[in-house]
Amino acid sequence: MVKIPAFSGKFVSWEELETAFERYQEEIQKS
């Protein structure tokens, strides 16, 4: 199981969650 620190908080909207998730995926692909 992978822990995702960026998703431990609450998001104002689904769009915000989606944007954060896309950024998170980009970070994974870089490393």
Coordinates of C-alpha atoms in Angstrom, one line a residue:
M1 CA 0.0 0.0 0.0
V2 CA 1.3 3.4 -0.9
K3 CA 0.8 6.4 1.4
I4 CA 0.0 9.7 -0.2
P5 CA 0.8 12.6 2.1
A6 CA -0.6 15.1 -0.3
F7 CA -4.0 13.6 0.0
S8 CA -4.2 13.6 3.8
G9 CA -5.9 17.0 3.9
K10 CA -9.4 18.1 2.9
F11 CA -10.1 19.5 -0.5
V12 CA -12.5 22.3 -1.2
S13 CA -13.8 20.7 -4.5
W14 CA -13.3 17.7 -6.7
E15 CA -11.5 20.0 -9.2
E16 CA -8.9 20.9 -6.6
L17 CA -8.5 17.2 -5.8
E18 CA -8.1 16.4 -9.4
T19 CA -5.5 19.1 -9.9
A20 CA -3.5 18.0 -6.9
F21 CA -3.7 14.4 -8.1
E22 CA -2.4 15.3 -11.5
R23 CA 0.5 17.2 -10.0
Y24 CA 1.2 14.2 -7.7
Q25 CA 1.4 11.8 -10.7
E26 CA 3.8 14.2 -12.5
E27 CA 6.1 14.1 -9.4
I28 CA 6.1 10.3 -9.4
Q29 CA 7.0 10.1 -13.1
K30 CA 9.9 12.5 -12.6
S31 CA 11.6 10.5 -9.9

